[in-house]
mmCIF file of C-alpha atoms in Angstrom:
data_model
loop_
_atom_site.group_PDB
_atom_site.id
_atom_site.type_symbol
_atom_site.label_atom_id
_atom_site.label_comp_id
_atom_site.label_asym_id
_atom_site.label_seq_id
_atom_site.Cartn_x
_atom_site.Cartn_y
_atom_site.Cartn_z
ATOM 1 C CA UNK A 1 -0.702 -5.541 17.453
ATOM 2 C CA UNK A 2 -3.904 -5.875 15.468
ATOM 3 C CA UNK A 3 -4.545 -6.855 11.908
ATOM 4 C CA UNK A 4 -1.656 -5.066 10.169
ATOM 5 C CA UNK A 5 2.040 -5.694 9.633
ATOM 6 C CA UNK A 6 4.348 -2.661 9.587
ATOM 7 C CA UNK A 7 7.513 -2.829 7.487
ATOM 8 C CA UNK A 8 10.003 -0.103 8.393
ATOM 9 C CA UNK A 9 12.045 1.542 5.612
ATOM 10 C CA UNK A 10 15.294 3.492 5.651
ATOM 11 C CA UNK A 11 13.262 6.713 5.679
ATOM 12 C CA UNK A 12 11.854 6.798 9.238
ATOM 13 C CA UNK A 13 8.466 8.339 8.352
ATOM 14 C CA UNK A 14 7.836 6.007 5.387
ATOM 15 C CA UNK A 15 6.294 2.725 6.439
ATOM 16 C CA UNK A 16 4.784 -0.130 4.447
ATOM 17 C CA UNK A 17 1.485 -1.226 5.967
ATOM 18 C CA UNK A 18 0.339 -4.740 5.049
ATOM 19 C CA UNK A 19 -3.199 -5.593 6.154
ATOM 20 C CA UNK A 20 -4.157 -9.103 7.152
ATOM 21 C CA UNK A 21 -6.484 -10.695 4.586
ATOM 22 C CA UNK A 22 -9.104 -13.223 5.675
ATOM 23 C CA UNK A 23 -10.204 -15.547 2.861
ATOM 24 C CA UNK A 24 -12.841 -18.243 2.580
ATOM 25 C CA UNK A 25 -15.118 -19.735 -0.057
ATOM 26 C CA UNK A 26 -17.060 -16.458 -0.411
ATOM 27 C CA UNK A 27 -14.010 -14.312 -1.187
ATOM 28 C CA UNK A 28 -11.897 -12.214 1.148
ATOM 29 C CA UNK A 29 -12.119 -9.468 3.766
ATOM 30 C CA UNK A 30 -9.512 -7.002 4.966
ATOM 31 C CA UNK A 31 -9.710 -4.102 7.375
ATOM 32 C CA UNK A 32 -7.997 -1.385 5.334
ATOM 33 C CA UNK A 33 -7.701 1.192 8.125
ATOM 34 C CA UNK A 34 -8.044 1.044 11.900
ATOM 35 C CA UNK A 35 -6.994 4.049 13.964
ATOM 36 C CA UNK A 36 -6.356 1.738 16.928
ATOM 37 C CA UNK A 37 -3.968 -0.490 14.944
ATOM 38 C CA UNK A 38 -2.171 2.455 13.354
ATOM 39 C CA UNK A 39 -1.688 4.196 16.714
ATOM 40 C CA UNK A 40 -0.441 0.917 18.242
ATOM 41 C CA UNK A 41 2.130 0.775 15.422
ATOM 42 C CA UNK A 42 3.305 4.332 16.158
ATOM 43 C CA UNK A 43 1.509 5.915 13.196
ATOM 44 C CA UNK A 44 -0.284 8.757 14.940
ATOM 45 C CA UNK A 45 -1.731 10.703 12.071
ATOM 46 C CA UNK A 46 -5.390 11.473 11.830
ATOM 47 C CA UNK A 47 -6.506 10.927 8.253
ATOM 48 C CA UNK A 48 -8.971 13.641 7.300
ATOM 49 C CA UNK A 49 -9.393 12.953 3.604
ATOM 50 C CA UNK A 50 -9.573 9.885 1.390
ATOM 51 C CA UNK A 51 -9.267 9.928 -2.396
ATOM 52 C CA UNK A 52 -9.748 7.140 -4.908
ATOM 53 C CA UNK A 53 -8.552 6.998 -8.475
ATOM 54 C CA UNK A 54 -8.722 4.450 -11.244
ATOM 55 C CA UNK A 55 -5.991 4.314 -13.878
ATOM 56 C CA UNK A 56 -5.417 2.409 -17.076
ATOM 57 C CA UNK A 57 -2.242 0.384 -17.565
ATOM 58 C CA UNK A 58 0.875 2.530 -17.956
ATOM 59 C CA UNK A 59 -0.538 5.659 -16.325
ATOM 60 C CA UNK A 60 1.900 7.884 -14.412
ATOM 61 C CA UNK A 61 0.228 9.963 -11.720
ATOM 62 C CA UNK A 62 1.534 13.268 -10.323
ATOM 63 C CA UNK A 63 4.272 14.259 -7.936
ATOM 64 C CA UNK A 64 2.959 15.582 -4.626
ATOM 65 C CA UNK A 65 5.038 17.873 -2.425
ATOM 66 C CA UNK A 66 3.885 19.971 0.512
ATOM 67 C CA UNK A 67 6.480 22.195 2.159
ATOM 68 C CA UNK A 68 4.406 24.333 4.512
ATOM 69 C CA UNK A 69 1.509 21.962 5.306
ATOM 70 C CA UNK A 70 2.809 18.407 4.823
ATOM 71 C CA UNK A 71 0.314 15.584 4.527
ATOM 72 C CA UNK A 72 0.573 11.904 5.313
ATOM 73 C CA UNK A 73 -0.310 9.699 2.355
ATOM 74 C CA UNK A 74 -1.937 6.291 2.504
ATOM 75 C CA UNK A 75 -1.898 4.337 -0.765
ATOM 76 C CA UNK A 76 -4.081 1.271 -1.284
ATOM 77 C CA UNK A 77 -4.332 -0.721 -4.490
ATOM 78 C CA UNK A 78 -7.637 -2.552 -4.713
ATOM 79 C CA UNK A 79 -7.016 -4.262 -8.036
ATOM 80 C CA UNK A 80 -3.926 -4.813 -10.163
ATOM 81 C CA UNK A 81 -0.614 -3.255 -9.140
ATOM 82 C CA UNK A 82 0.971 0.149 -8.658
ATOM 83 C CA UNK A 83 4.539 1.320 -8.111
ATOM 84 C CA UNK A 84 4.550 4.067 -5.457
ATOM 85 C CA UNK A 85 7.656 6.119 -4.687
ATOM 86 C CA UNK A 86 8.454 8.336 -1.689
ATOM 87 C CA UNK A 87 11.450 10.712 -1.859
ATOM 88 C CA UNK A 88 12.749 12.479 1.251
ATOM 89 C CA UNK A 89 13.298 16.158 0.424
ATOM 90 C CA UNK A 90 13.712 17.250 4.044
ATOM 91 C CA UNK A 91 17.101 18.489 5.230
ATOM 92 C CA UNK A 92 18.858 15.782 7.219
ATOM 93 C CA UNK A 93 20.563 12.429 6.968
ATOM 94 C CA UNK A 94 17.927 10.842 4.726
ATOM 95 C CA UNK A 95 17.732 13.757 2.253
ATOM 96 C CA UNK A 96 17.492 12.392 -1.291
ATOM 97 C CA UNK A 97 16.747 8.836 -0.222
ATOM 98 C CA UNK A 98 13.819 7.184 -1.911
ATOM 99 C CA UNK A 99 11.656 4.133 -1.381
ATOM 100 C CA UNK A 100 9.757 2.407 -4.176
ATOM 101 C CA UNK A 101 7.184 -0.300 -3.538
ATOM 102 C CA UNK A 102 4.916 -2.275 -5.858
#
């Protein structure tokens, strides 16, 4: 595979993507998205929109749920830390399971 590590979770469609970071005396560089690497990892979604937000410490952002037109979500934290949670609300064996990652 390319420059990412994929960590599987107990919810099959929720994956943790860890990019490889290249560091030297100037700072660091990381490829944050590569369609080729994602497809090679079995993530075959075409991202059509990217959003960026900035939050102060202690901010809780909204719950997102799409029943008729579900969307894949890619979360990247450029500075600091965030706790992101995915809850499976689909009928099936993973209904109600959740994954939380900092």
